[in-house]
Amino acid sequence: MGSSAAISYRILISTTGTKSTCGTAMGRRFLGTRKLTEDGTTLYFRGLRIYEAVIDELMEKGLTNATQALFTGCSAGALSMMLHCDDFRARFPQEVSVKCFADAGFFLDEKDISGKRSLWSLYDRVIHLQNVRKVLPKDCLANKEPTECFFPAELIKSIHTPMFILNPSYDSWQIRNVLVPDSSAPDKSWLSCKENIRNCNSTQVEVLDGLRNKMVNDLKVVEDKEDWGMFIDSCFTHCQSLSGVSWHSPTSPRLENKTIAEAVGDWHSGRSQGAKEIDCMYQCNPTCNSLPPPRDVTAFDHVEIY
């Protein structure tokens, strides 16, 4: 991880099947566990079983001998990783260092500009269609609806394994699909702004600031988690650990003069165990300006084990 301890090997498991070394993950996000028959057609949601089978096989092939492990994912893969983080930790002896790293998986329960809870509705359908309750935290389910427990703002309250959260506060995917989905702006007045934040007018930037403030508020619980870390920059992008340009380069985003790789490396190695950095609002961080316009990263949703 950047300048941190050496990495012995890397295994990539894709939630979309595009880069899988262990087979396609049916049941989005390694969560589903349901057999459904409708109109004579049977659907099998087996994401959870695939996750368990893959991890079991990796343990048999030598992962059980690891002295340290970092469980990480990007986008939907980061959310999946959060839901499995404590289970992954429980598979190792206590003396093994196990940590989790979530890149661009802090999805928000935020209304879109038309007033609809678009992402809530999507998650609610996923939970019921695929029978996802089994992986949701029991302490959360005791007091809240399953859909609420699926969102990271509630989910992280129940995670005990040390975790680092990397997320842009002006998350391009969430701006395009949660805050301003196409259905919320049929007049296309937001089209240029969604493509590149530099095209947004002052009124639109104020709306985006609201999304950023929601994320910062939802992350306050992390401040009380001593062995957790955060890098919340104000860049208009999504996954940042997949590209060397954003991860660690002369033009990488920086907070407190550290690149993402340096911040994660310091946290992972214990050099700065409680590193929690939240950027100021849009246009205040010049190191964001070197990033290219974000692209659709759906094909890169993944879970990794280092």
PDB file of C-alpha atoms in Angstrom:
ATOM      1  CA  MET A   1       0.000   0.000   0.000  1.00  0.00           C
ATOM      2  CA  GLY A   2       2.068   2.917  -1.217  1.00  0.00           C
ATOM      3  CA  SER A   3       5.013   3.135   1.161  1.00  0.00           C
ATOM      4  CA  SER A   4       3.600   0.730   3.738  1.00  0.00           C
ATOM      5  CA  ALA A   5       4.486  -2.898   4.418  1.00  0.00           C
ATOM      6  CA  ALA A   6       5.169  -5.274   1.549  1.00  0.00           C
ATOM      7  CA  ILE A   7       2.279  -7.120  -0.084  1.00  0.00           C
ATOM      8  CA  SER A   8       2.801 -10.839  -0.628  1.00  0.00           C
ATOM      9  CA  TYR A   9      -0.003 -11.439  -3.122  1.00  0.00           C
ATOM     10  CA  ARG A  10      -3.233 -10.016  -4.471  1.00  0.00           C
ATOM     11  CA  ILE A  11      -6.454 -11.768  -5.392  1.00  0.00           C
ATOM     12  CA  LEU A  12      -9.232 -10.010  -7.296  1.00  0.00           C
ATOM     13  CA  ILE A  13     -12.858 -11.067  -7.137  1.00  0.00           C
ATOM     14  CA  SER A  14     -15.205  -9.015  -9.313  1.00  0.00           C
ATOM     15  CA  THR A  15     -18.863  -8.466  -8.442  1.00  0.00           C
ATOM     16  CA  THR A  16     -19.624  -8.049 -12.142  1.00  0.00           C
ATOM     17  CA  GLY A  17     -17.684 -11.058 -13.396  1.00  0.00           C
ATOM     18  CA  THR A  18     -15.483  -8.875 -15.612  1.00  0.00           C
ATOM     19  CA  LYS A  19     -12.191  -9.587 -13.806  1.00  0.00           C
ATOM     20  CA  SER A  20     -13.005 -12.599 -11.696  1.00  0.00           C
ATOM     21  CA  THR A  21     -10.364 -15.224 -11.010  1.00  0.00           C
ATOM     22  CA  CYS A  22     -12.866 -17.367  -9.141  1.00  0.00           C
ATOM     23  CA  GLY A  23     -16.028 -17.351 -11.265  1.00  0.00           C
ATOM     24  CA  THR A  24     -18.914 -14.967 -11.808  1.00  0.00           C
ATOM     25  CA  ALA A  25     -20.616 -13.645  -8.698  1.00  0.00           C
ATOM     26  CA  MET A  26     -24.324 -14.178  -9.179  1.00  0.00           C
ATOM     27  CA  GLY A  27     -26.270 -12.174  -6.652  1.00  0.00           C
ATOM     28  CA  ARG A  28     -24.959  -8.625  -6.795  1.00  0.00           C
ATOM     29  CA  ARG A  29     -22.405  -7.634  -4.154  1.00  0.00           C
ATOM     30  CA  PHE A  30     -21.886 -11.208  -2.868  1.00  0.00           C
ATOM     31  CA  LEU A  31     -25.040 -10.870  -0.777  1.00  0.00           C
ATOM     32  CA  GLY A  32     -27.978 -12.741  -2.309  1.00  0.00           C
ATOM     33  CA  THR A  33     -29.281 -16.025  -0.972  1.00  0.00           C
ATOM     34  CA  ARG A  34     -32.601 -16.835  -2.615  1.00  0.00           C
ATOM     35  CA  LYS A  35     -34.230 -19.108  -5.184  1.00  0.00           C
ATOM     36  CA  LEU A  36     -37.133 -17.415  -6.954  1.00  0.00           C
ATOM     37  CA  THR A  37     -39.513 -18.917  -9.521  1.00  0.00           C
ATOM     38  CA  GLU A  38     -41.745 -16.650 -11.558  1.00  0.00           C
ATOM     39  CA  ASP A  39     -43.668 -17.403 -14.753  1.00  0.00           C
ATOM     40  CA  GLY A  40     -41.913 -20.740 -15.044  1.00  0.00           C
ATOM     41  CA  THR A  41     -38.434 -19.224 -14.823  1.00  0.00           C
ATOM     42  CA  THR A  42     -36.195 -19.881 -11.821  1.00  0.00           C
ATOM     43  CA  LEU A  43     -33.685 -17.279 -10.662  1.00  0.00           C
ATOM     44  CA  TYR A  44     -30.864 -18.140  -8.288  1.00  0.00           C
ATOM     45  CA  PHE A  45     -29.370 -15.373  -6.160  1.00  0.00           C
ATOM     46  CA  ARG A  46     -26.250 -17.021  -4.776  1.00  0.00           C
ATOM     47  CA  GLY A  47     -23.878 -14.123  -4.133  1.00  0.00           C
ATOM     48  CA  LEU A  48     -23.470 -14.930  -0.446  1.00  0.00           C
ATOM     49  CA  ARG A  49     -22.743 -18.594  -1.134  1.00  0.00           C
ATOM     50  CA  ILE A  50     -20.159 -17.634  -3.739  1.00  0.00           C
ATOM     51  CA  TYR A  51     -18.449 -15.267  -1.304  1.00  0.00           C
ATOM     52  CA  GLU A  52     -18.320 -17.975   1.362  1.00  0.00           C
ATOM     53  CA  ALA A  53     -17.089 -20.633  -1.085  1.00  0.00           C
ATOM     54  CA  VAL A  54     -14.375 -18.377  -2.501  1.00  0.00           C
ATOM     55  CA  ILE A  55     -13.083 -17.327   0.924  1.00  0.00           C
ATOM     56  CA  ASP A  56     -13.177 -20.945   2.152  1.00  0.00           C
ATOM     57  CA  GLU A  57     -11.146 -22.080  -0.856  1.00  0.00           C
ATOM     58  CA  LEU A  58      -8.629 -19.272  -0.434  1.00  0.00           C
ATOM     59  CA  MET A  59      -8.167 -20.214   3.207  1.00  0.00           C
ATOM     60  CA  GLU A  60      -7.504 -23.810   2.153  1.00  0.00           C
ATOM     61  CA  LYS A  61      -4.967 -22.633  -0.430  1.00  0.00           C
ATOM     62  CA  GLY A  62      -2.864 -20.758   2.112  1.00  0.00           C
ATOM     63  CA  LEU A  63      -4.663 -17.578   3.132  1.00  0.00           C
ATOM     64  CA  THR A  64      -5.081 -19.107   6.577  1.00  0.00           C
ATOM     65  CA  ASN A  65      -1.296 -18.709   7.020  1.00  0.00           C
ATOM     66  CA  ALA A  66      -1.347 -14.954   6.419  1.00  0.00           C
ATOM     67  CA  THR A  67       0.206 -12.702   9.049  1.00  0.00           C
ATOM     68  CA  GLN A  68      -1.762  -9.702   7.802  1.00  0.00           C
ATOM     69  CA  ALA A  69      -4.696  -9.172   5.447  1.00  0.00           C
ATOM     70  CA  LEU A  70      -6.329  -6.137   3.883  1.00  0.00           C
ATOM     71  CA  PHE A  71      -9.866  -6.634   2.557  1.00  0.00           C
ATOM     72  CA  THR A  72     -10.823  -3.914   0.098  1.00  0.00           C
ATOM     73  CA  GLY A  73     -13.315  -2.973  -2.578  1.00  0.00           C
ATOM     74  CA  CYS A  74     -14.346  -0.148  -4.880  1.00  0.00           C
ATOM     75  CA  SER A  75     -17.865   1.230  -5.377  1.00  0.00           C
ATOM     76  CA  ALA A  76     -20.430  -1.591  -5.034  1.00  0.00           C
ATOM     77  CA  GLY A  77     -17.506  -3.816  -4.110  1.00  0.00           C
ATOM     78  CA  ALA A  78     -16.702  -1.486  -1.213  1.00  0.00           C
ATOM     79  CA  LEU A  79     -20.247  -1.780   0.109  1.00  0.00           C
ATOM     80  CA  SER A  80     -20.020  -5.572  -0.177  1.00  0.00           C
ATOM     81  CA  MET A  81     -16.705  -5.490   1.654  1.00  0.00           C
ATOM     82  CA  MET A  82     -18.260  -3.446   4.486  1.00  0.00           C
ATOM     83  CA  LEU A  83     -21.025  -6.011   4.888  1.00  0.00           C
ATOM     84  CA  HIS A  84     -18.502  -8.876   5.046  1.00  0.00           C
ATOM     85  CA  CYS A  85     -15.665  -7.098   6.872  1.00  0.00           C
ATOM     86  CA  ASP A  86     -16.265  -8.512  10.358  1.00  0.00           C
ATOM     87  CA  ASP A  87     -16.953 -11.989   8.961  1.00  0.00           C
ATOM     88  CA  PHE A  88     -13.643 -11.851   7.105  1.00  0.00           C
ATOM     89  CA  ARG A  89     -11.865 -10.754  10.286  1.00  0.00           C
ATOM     90  CA  ALA A  90     -13.415 -13.657  12.227  1.00  0.00           C
ATOM     91  CA  ARG A  91     -11.780 -16.203   9.900  1.00  0.00           C
ATOM     92  CA  PHE A  92      -8.305 -15.369  11.217  1.00  0.00           C
ATOM     93  CA  PRO A  93      -6.681 -15.790  14.647  1.00  0.00           C
ATOM     94  CA  GLN A  94      -6.656 -12.642  16.776  1.00  0.00           C
ATOM     95  CA  GLU A  95      -2.885 -12.211  16.373  1.00  0.00           C
ATOM     96  CA  VAL A  96      -3.282 -11.724  12.608  1.00  0.00           C
ATOM     97  CA  SER A  97      -3.616  -8.083  11.540  1.00  0.00           C
ATOM     98  CA  VAL A  98      -6.847  -7.777   9.532  1.00  0.00           C
ATOM     99  CA  LYS A  99      -8.123  -4.439   8.253  1.00  0.00           C
ATOM    100  CA  CYS A 100     -10.657  -3.247   5.687  1.00  0.00           C
ATOM    101  CA  PHE A 101     -10.432  -0.464   3.095  1.00  0.00           C
ATOM    102  CA  ALA A 102     -13.541   0.991   1.406  1.00  0.00           C
ATOM    103  CA  ASP A 103     -13.052   3.066  -1.751  1.00  0.00           C
ATOM    104  CA  ALA A 104     -16.084   5.053  -2.959  1.00  0.00           C
ATOM    105  CA  GLY A 105     -18.595   2.814  -1.208  1.00  0.00           C
ATOM    106  CA  PHE A 106     -20.134   5.367   1.149  1.00  0.00           C
ATOM    107  CA  PHE A 107     -23.492   5.605  -0.617  1.00  0.00           C
ATOM    108  CA  LEU A 108     -25.945   8.120   0.827  1.00  0.00           C
ATOM    109  CA  ASP A 109     -29.654   7.927   1.533  1.00  0.00           C
ATOM    110  CA  GLU A 110     -30.296  11.293  -0.081  1.00  0.00           C
ATOM    111  CA  LYS A 111     -33.332  12.552  -1.966  1.00  0.00           C
ATOM    112  CA  ASP A 112     -32.802  13.434  -5.599  1.00  0.00           C
ATOM    113  CA  ILE A 113     -33.567  16.934  -6.867  1.00  0.00           C
ATOM    114  CA  SER A 114     -37.188  15.938  -7.557  1.00  0.00           C
ATOM    115  CA  GLY A 115     -37.671  14.841  -3.935  1.00  0.00           C
ATOM    116  CA  LYS A 116     -37.590  11.066  -4.503  1.00  0.00           C
ATOM    117  CA  ARG A 117     -35.437   8.620  -2.532  1.00  0.00           C
ATOM    118  CA  SER A 118     -34.205   6.879  -5.658  1.00  0.00           C
ATOM    119  CA  LEU A 119     -31.352   4.901  -4.101  1.00  0.00           C
ATOM    120  CA  TRP A 120     -33.484   3.905  -1.110  1.00  0.00           C
ATOM    121  CA  SER A 121     -36.071   2.468  -3.497  1.00  0.00           C
ATOM    122  CA  LEU A 122     -33.396   0.538  -5.391  1.00  0.00           C
ATOM    123  CA  TYR A 123     -31.821  -0.877  -2.235  1.00  0.00           C
ATOM    124  CA  ASP A 124     -35.209  -1.808  -0.834  1.00  0.00           C
ATOM    125  CA  ARG A 125     -35.974  -3.850  -3.951  1.00  0.00           C
ATOM    126  CA  VAL A 126     -32.543  -5.523  -3.867  1.00  0.00           C
ATOM    127  CA  ILE A 127     -32.923  -6.508  -0.210  1.00  0.00           C
ATOM    128  CA  HIS A 128     -36.304  -8.128  -0.736  1.00  0.00           C
ATOM    129  CA  LEU A 129     -35.568  -9.662  -4.142  1.00  0.00           C
ATOM    130  CA  GLN A 130     -32.297 -11.293  -3.110  1.00  0.00           C
ATOM    131  CA  ASN A 131     -33.007 -11.919   0.599  1.00  0.00           C
ATOM    132  CA  VAL A 132     -30.091  -9.850   1.864  1.00  0.00           C
ATOM    133  CA  ARG A 133     -31.165  -9.656   5.520  1.00  0.00           C
ATOM    134  CA  LYS A 134     -28.751 -12.426   6.507  1.00  0.00           C
ATOM    135  CA  VAL A 135     -25.698 -10.185   6.033  1.00  0.00           C
ATOM    136  CA  LEU A 136     -27.159  -7.076   7.694  1.00  0.00           C
ATOM    137  CA  PRO A 137     -26.062  -6.234  11.267  1.00  0.00           C
ATOM    138  CA  LYS A 138     -28.395  -7.787  13.822  1.00  0.00           C
ATOM    139  CA  ASP A 139     -28.083  -4.858  16.216  1.00  0.00           C
ATOM    140  CA  CYS A 140     -29.224  -2.499  13.460  1.00  0.00           C
ATOM    141  CA  LEU A 141     -32.112  -4.758  12.408  1.00  0.00           C
ATOM    142  CA  ALA A 142     -33.345  -4.765  16.005  1.00  0.00           C
ATOM    143  CA  ASN A 143     -34.157  -1.055  15.751  1.00  0.00           C
ATOM    144  CA  LYS A 144     -34.340  -0.084  12.090  1.00  0.00           C
ATOM    145  CA  GLU A 145     -35.726  -1.181   8.749  1.00  0.00           C
ATOM    146  CA  PRO A 146     -33.468  -3.496   6.706  1.00  0.00           C
ATOM    147  CA  THR A 147     -33.068  -0.909   3.960  1.00  0.00           C
ATOM    148  CA  GLU A 148     -31.724   1.655   6.414  1.00  0.00           C
ATOM    149  CA  CYS A 149     -29.225  -0.915   7.705  1.00  0.00           C
ATOM    150  CA  PHE A 150     -27.948  -1.405   4.143  1.00  0.00           C
ATOM    151  CA  PHE A 151     -26.664   2.167   3.934  1.00  0.00           C
ATOM    152  CA  PRO A 152     -23.092   2.741   5.167  1.00  0.00           C
ATOM    153  CA  ALA A 153     -24.162   5.539   7.537  1.00  0.00           C
ATOM    154  CA  GLU A 154     -25.838   2.889   9.709  1.00  0.00           C
ATOM    155  CA  LEU A 155     -23.681  -0.046   8.667  1.00  0.00           C
ATOM    156  CA  ILE A 156     -20.398   1.406   9.934  1.00  0.00           C
ATOM    157  CA  LYS A 157     -21.833   1.790  13.430  1.00  0.00           C
ATOM    158  CA  SER A 158     -21.831  -2.010  13.722  1.00  0.00           C
ATOM    159  CA  ILE A 159     -18.406  -2.756  12.203  1.00  0.00           C
ATOM    160  CA  HIS A 160     -15.677  -3.591  14.727  1.00  0.00           C
ATOM    161  CA  THR A 161     -12.754  -4.326  12.393  1.00  0.00           C
ATOM    162  CA  PRO A 162     -10.427  -1.359  11.688  1.00  0.00           C
ATOM    163  CA  MET A 163     -11.423   0.336   8.437  1.00  0.00           C
ATOM    164  CA  PHE A 164     -10.204   3.144   6.199  1.00  0.00           C
ATOM    165  CA  ILE A 165     -12.848   5.048   4.240  1.00  0.00           C
ATOM    166  CA  LEU A 166     -11.756   6.756   1.020  1.00  0.00           C
ATOM    167  CA  ASN A 167     -14.465   8.781  -0.692  1.00  0.00           C
ATOM    168  CA  PRO A 168     -14.804  11.983  -2.695  1.00  0.00           C
ATOM    169  CA  SER A 169     -17.378  14.221  -1.043  1.00  0.00           C
ATOM    170  CA  TYR A 170     -18.499  15.259  -4.540  1.00  0.00           C
ATOM    171  CA  ASP A 171     -18.858  11.647  -5.654  1.00  0.00           C
ATOM    172  CA  SER A 172     -19.473  11.734  -9.407  1.00  0.00           C
ATOM    173  CA  TRP A 173     -21.411   8.452  -9.429  1.00  0.00           C
ATOM    174  CA  GLN A 174     -23.731   9.587  -6.665  1.00  0.00           C
ATOM    175  CA  ILE A 175     -24.239  13.001  -8.238  1.00  0.00           C
ATOM    176  CA  ARG A 176     -25.205  11.363 -11.532  1.00  0.00           C
ATOM    177  CA  ASN A 177     -27.284   8.489 -10.178  1.00  0.00           C
ATOM    178  CA  VAL A 178     -28.491   9.437  -6.687  1.00  0.00           C
ATOM    179  CA  LEU A 179     -28.772  13.216  -6.549  1.00  0.00           C
ATOM    180  CA  VAL A 180     -29.584  13.926 -10.199  1.00  0.00           C
ATOM    181  CA  PRO A 181     -30.708  10.736 -11.958  1.00  0.00           C
ATOM    182  CA  ASP A 182     -32.001  11.315 -15.478  1.00  0.00           C
ATOM    183  CA  SER A 183     -35.599  10.899 -14.309  1.00  0.00           C
ATOM    184  CA  SER A 184     -35.260  13.840 -11.903  1.00  0.00           C
ATOM    185  CA  ALA A 185     -34.221  16.356 -14.589  1.00  0.00           C
ATOM    186  CA  PRO A 186     -36.016  15.485 -17.844  1.00  0.00           C
ATOM    187  CA  ASP A 187     -35.300  18.973 -19.232  1.00  0.00           C
ATOM    188  CA  LYS A 188     -31.591  18.055 -19.304  1.00  0.00           C
ATOM    189  CA  SER A 189     -30.688  21.258 -17.439  1.00  0.00           C
ATOM    190  CA  TRP A 190     -28.217  19.277 -15.322  1.00  0.00           C
ATOM    191  CA  LEU A 191     -26.626  17.289 -18.133  1.00  0.00           C
ATOM    192  CA  SER A 192     -23.506  19.426 -18.544  1.00  0.00           C
ATOM    193  CA  CYS A 193     -23.026  19.805 -14.783  1.00  0.00           C
ATOM    194  CA  LYS A 194     -23.250  16.046 -14.208  1.00  0.00           C
ATOM    195  CA  GLU A 195     -20.604  15.411 -16.840  1.00  0.00           C
ATOM    196  CA  ASN A 196     -18.120  17.835 -15.306  1.00  0.00           C
ATOM    197  CA  ILE A 197     -18.514  19.801 -12.084  1.00  0.00           C
ATOM    198  CA  ARG A 198     -16.655  22.721 -13.659  1.00  0.00           C
ATOM    199  CA  ASN A 199     -19.716  23.257 -15.859  1.00  0.00           C
ATOM    200  CA  CYS A 200     -22.061  23.713 -12.880  1.00  0.00           C
ATOM    201  CA  ASN A 201     -23.536  27.125 -12.121  1.00  0.00           C
ATOM    202  CA  SER A 202     -23.581  28.560  -8.604  1.00  0.00           C
ATOM    203  CA  THR A 203     -27.092  27.281  -7.872  1.00  0.00           C
ATOM    204  CA  GLN A 204     -26.154  23.763  -8.903  1.00  0.00           C
ATOM    205  CA  VAL A 205     -22.958  23.866  -6.830  1.00  0.00           C
ATOM    206  CA  GLU A 206     -25.068  24.747  -3.781  1.00  0.00           C
ATOM    207  CA  VAL A 207     -27.102  21.577  -4.371  1.00  0.00           C
ATOM    208  CA  LEU A 208     -23.907  19.543  -4.657  1.00  0.00           C
ATOM    209  CA  ASP A 209     -22.650  21.146  -1.446  1.00  0.00           C
ATOM    210  CA  GLY A 210     -25.721  19.700   0.270  1.00  0.00           C
ATOM    211  CA  LEU A 211     -24.705  16.193  -0.801  1.00  0.00           C
ATOM    212  CA  ARG A 212     -21.195  16.821   0.493  1.00  0.00           C
ATOM    213  CA  ASN A 213     -22.501  18.083   3.840  1.00  0.00           C
ATOM    214  CA  LYS A 214     -24.722  15.007   4.180  1.00  0.00           C
ATOM    215  CA  MET A 215     -21.691  12.747   3.701  1.00  0.00           C
ATOM    216  CA  VAL A 216     -19.573  14.671   6.205  1.00  0.00           C
ATOM    217  CA  ASN A 217     -22.368  14.507   8.774  1.00  0.00           C
ATOM    218  CA  ASP A 218     -22.919  10.766   8.251  1.00  0.00           C
ATOM    219  CA  LEU A 219     -19.192  10.149   8.759  1.00  0.00           C
ATOM    220  CA  LYS A 220     -19.059  11.795  12.191  1.00  0.00           C
ATOM    221  CA  VAL A 221     -19.376   8.380  13.845  1.00  0.00           C
ATOM    222  CA  VAL A 222     -15.917   7.506  12.489  1.00  0.00           C
ATOM    223  CA  GLU A 223     -14.346  10.198  14.669  1.00  0.00           C
ATOM    224  CA  ASP A 224     -15.011   8.020  17.718  1.00  0.00           C
ATOM    225  CA  LYS A 225     -13.410   4.919  16.156  1.00  0.00           C
ATOM    226  CA  GLU A 226      -9.789   5.139  17.268  1.00  0.00           C
ATOM    227  CA  ASP A 227      -8.267   2.665  14.817  1.00  0.00           C
ATOM    228  CA  TRP A 228     -10.182   3.845  11.746  1.00  0.00           C
ATOM    229  CA  GLY A 229      -9.028   6.281   9.082  1.00  0.00           C
ATOM    230  CA  MET A 230     -10.583   8.573   6.471  1.00  0.00           C
ATOM    231  CA  PHE A 231      -9.549  10.464   3.352  1.00  0.00           C
ATOM    232  CA  ILE A 232     -12.544  12.497   2.160  1.00  0.00           C
ATOM    233  CA  ASP A 233     -11.411  14.847  -0.582  1.00  0.00           C
ATOM    234  CA  SER A 234     -13.521  17.373  -2.475  1.00  0.00           C
ATOM    235  CA  CYS A 235     -12.733  16.024  -5.937  1.00  0.00           C
ATOM    236  CA  PHE A 236     -15.363  15.225  -8.578  1.00  0.00           C
ATOM    237  CA  THR A 237     -14.566  11.554  -9.116  1.00  0.00           C
ATOM    238  CA  HIS A 238     -15.505   8.072  -7.876  1.00  0.00           C
ATOM    239  CA  CYS A 239     -13.079   5.183  -7.212  1.00  0.00           C
ATOM    240  CA  GLN A 240      -9.604   6.598  -6.583  1.00  0.00           C
ATOM    241  CA  SER A 241      -7.528   3.531  -5.668  1.00  0.00           C
ATOM    242  CA  LEU A 242      -7.715   1.955  -9.130  1.00  0.00           C
ATOM    243  CA  SER A 243      -5.739   4.621 -10.976  1.00  0.00           C
ATOM    244  CA  GLY A 244      -2.126   5.502 -10.311  1.00  0.00           C
ATOM    245  CA  VAL A 245      -2.898   9.117 -11.207  1.00  0.00           C
ATOM    246  CA  SER A 246      -5.256   9.514  -8.268  1.00  0.00           C
ATOM    247  CA  TRP A 247      -3.631   6.926  -5.971  1.00  0.00           C
ATOM    248  CA  HIS A 248      -0.025   8.101  -5.904  1.00  0.00           C
ATOM    249  CA  SER A 249       1.498  10.441  -8.482  1.00  0.00           C
ATOM    250  CA  PRO A 250       2.753  14.025  -8.738  1.00  0.00           C
ATOM    251  CA  THR A 251      -0.806  15.081  -9.639  1.00  0.00           C
ATOM    252  CA  SER A 252      -2.669  12.995  -7.032  1.00  0.00           C
ATOM    253  CA  PRO A 253      -5.211  14.653  -4.719  1.00  0.00           C
ATOM    254  CA  ARG A 254      -3.644  15.574  -1.396  1.00  0.00           C
ATOM    255  CA  LEU A 255      -4.886  16.263   2.105  1.00  0.00           C
ATOM    256  CA  GLU A 256      -2.403  17.572   4.660  1.00  0.00           C
ATOM    257  CA  ASN A 257       0.191  17.228   1.877  1.00  0.00           C
ATOM    258  CA  LYS A 258      -0.313  13.446   1.661  1.00  0.00           C
ATOM    259  CA  THR A 259      -1.445  11.435  -1.334  1.00  0.00           C
ATOM    260  CA  ILE A 260      -4.119   8.786  -0.870  1.00  0.00           C
ATOM    261  CA  ALA A 261      -1.476   6.046  -0.947  1.00  0.00           C
ATOM    262  CA  GLU A 262       0.559   7.784   1.742  1.00  0.00           C
ATOM    263  CA  ALA A 263      -2.468   8.317   3.978  1.00  0.00           C
ATOM    264  CA  VAL A 264      -3.671   4.717   3.616  1.00  0.00           C
ATOM    265  CA  GLY A 265      -0.132   3.394   4.007  1.00  0.00           C
ATOM    266  CA  ASP A 266       0.434   5.355   7.221  1.00  0.00           C
ATOM    267  CA  TRP A 267      -2.871   4.096   8.629  1.00  0.00           C
ATOM    268  CA  HIS A 268      -2.283   0.493   7.571  1.00  0.00           C
ATOM    269  CA  SER A 269       1.218   0.361   9.028  1.00  0.00           C
ATOM    270  CA  GLY A 270       0.217   2.110  12.249  1.00  0.00           C
ATOM    271  CA  ARG A 271       2.320   5.211  11.620  1.00  0.00           C
ATOM    272  CA  SER A 272      -0.784   7.401  12.029  1.00  0.00           C
ATOM    273  CA  GLN A 273      -3.505   5.132  13.366  1.00  0.00           C
ATOM    274  CA  GLY A 274      -6.172   7.795  13.736  1.00  0.00           C
ATOM    275  CA  ALA A 275      -5.665   9.662  10.438  1.00  0.00           C
ATOM    276  CA  LYS A 276      -9.051  11.171   9.624  1.00  0.00           C
ATOM    277  CA  GLU A 277      -8.942  13.909   7.001  1.00  0.00           C
ATOM    278  CA  ILE A 278     -11.998  15.684   5.559  1.00  0.00           C
ATOM    279  CA  ASP A 279     -11.426  18.240   2.816  1.00  0.00           C
ATOM    280  CA  CYS A 280     -12.969  21.685   2.581  1.00  0.00           C
ATOM    281  CA  MET A 281     -15.724  22.404   0.062  1.00  0.00           C
ATOM    282  CA  TYR A 282     -15.533  22.375  -3.729  1.00  0.00           C
ATOM    283  CA  GLN A 283     -12.868  24.516  -5.421  1.00  0.00           C
ATOM    284  CA  CYS A 284     -10.794  24.900  -2.253  1.00  0.00           C
ATOM    285  CA  ASN A 285      -8.381  22.036  -3.050  1.00  0.00           C
ATOM    286  CA  PRO A 286      -6.214  22.764  -6.120  1.00  0.00           C
ATOM    287  CA  THR A 287      -4.850  19.199  -6.170  1.00  0.00           C
ATOM    288  CA  CYS A 288      -8.236  18.008  -7.471  1.00  0.00           C
ATOM    289  CA  ASN A 289      -7.820  20.016 -10.666  1.00  0.00           C
ATOM    290  CA  SER A 290      -5.370  17.590 -12.284  1.00  0.00           C
ATOM    291  CA  LEU A 291      -7.776  14.651 -12.293  1.00  0.00           C
ATOM    292  CA  PRO A 292      -9.373  13.787 -15.648  1.00  0.00           C
ATOM    293  CA  PRO A 293     -13.197  13.833 -15.887  1.00  0.00           C
ATOM    294  CA  PRO A 294     -14.559  10.702 -14.190  1.00  0.00           C
ATOM    295  CA  ARG A 295     -15.799   7.789 -16.240  1.00  0.00           C
ATOM    296  CA  ASP A 296     -18.349   5.090 -15.491  1.00  0.00           C
ATOM    297  CA  VAL A 297     -16.612   2.572 -13.217  1.00  0.00           C
ATOM    298  CA  THR A 298     -19.371  -0.029 -13.019  1.00  0.00           C
ATOM    299  CA  ALA A 299     -17.100  -2.648 -14.583  1.00  0.00           C
ATOM    300  CA  PHE A 300     -14.560  -2.082 -11.831  1.00  0.00           C
ATOM    301  CA  ASP A 301     -16.824  -2.775  -8.865  1.00  0.00           C
ATOM    302  CA  HIS A 302     -14.799  -5.350  -6.991  1.00  0.00           C
ATOM    303  CA  VAL A 303     -13.608  -6.873  -3.782  1.00  0.00           C
ATOM    304  CA  GLU A 304      -9.910  -7.500  -3.242  1.00  0.00           C
ATOM    305  CA  ILE A 305      -7.822  -9.315  -0.649  1.00  0.00           C
ATOM    306  CA  TYR A 306      -4.203  -8.329  -0.125  1.00  0.00           C
TER     307      TYR A 306
END
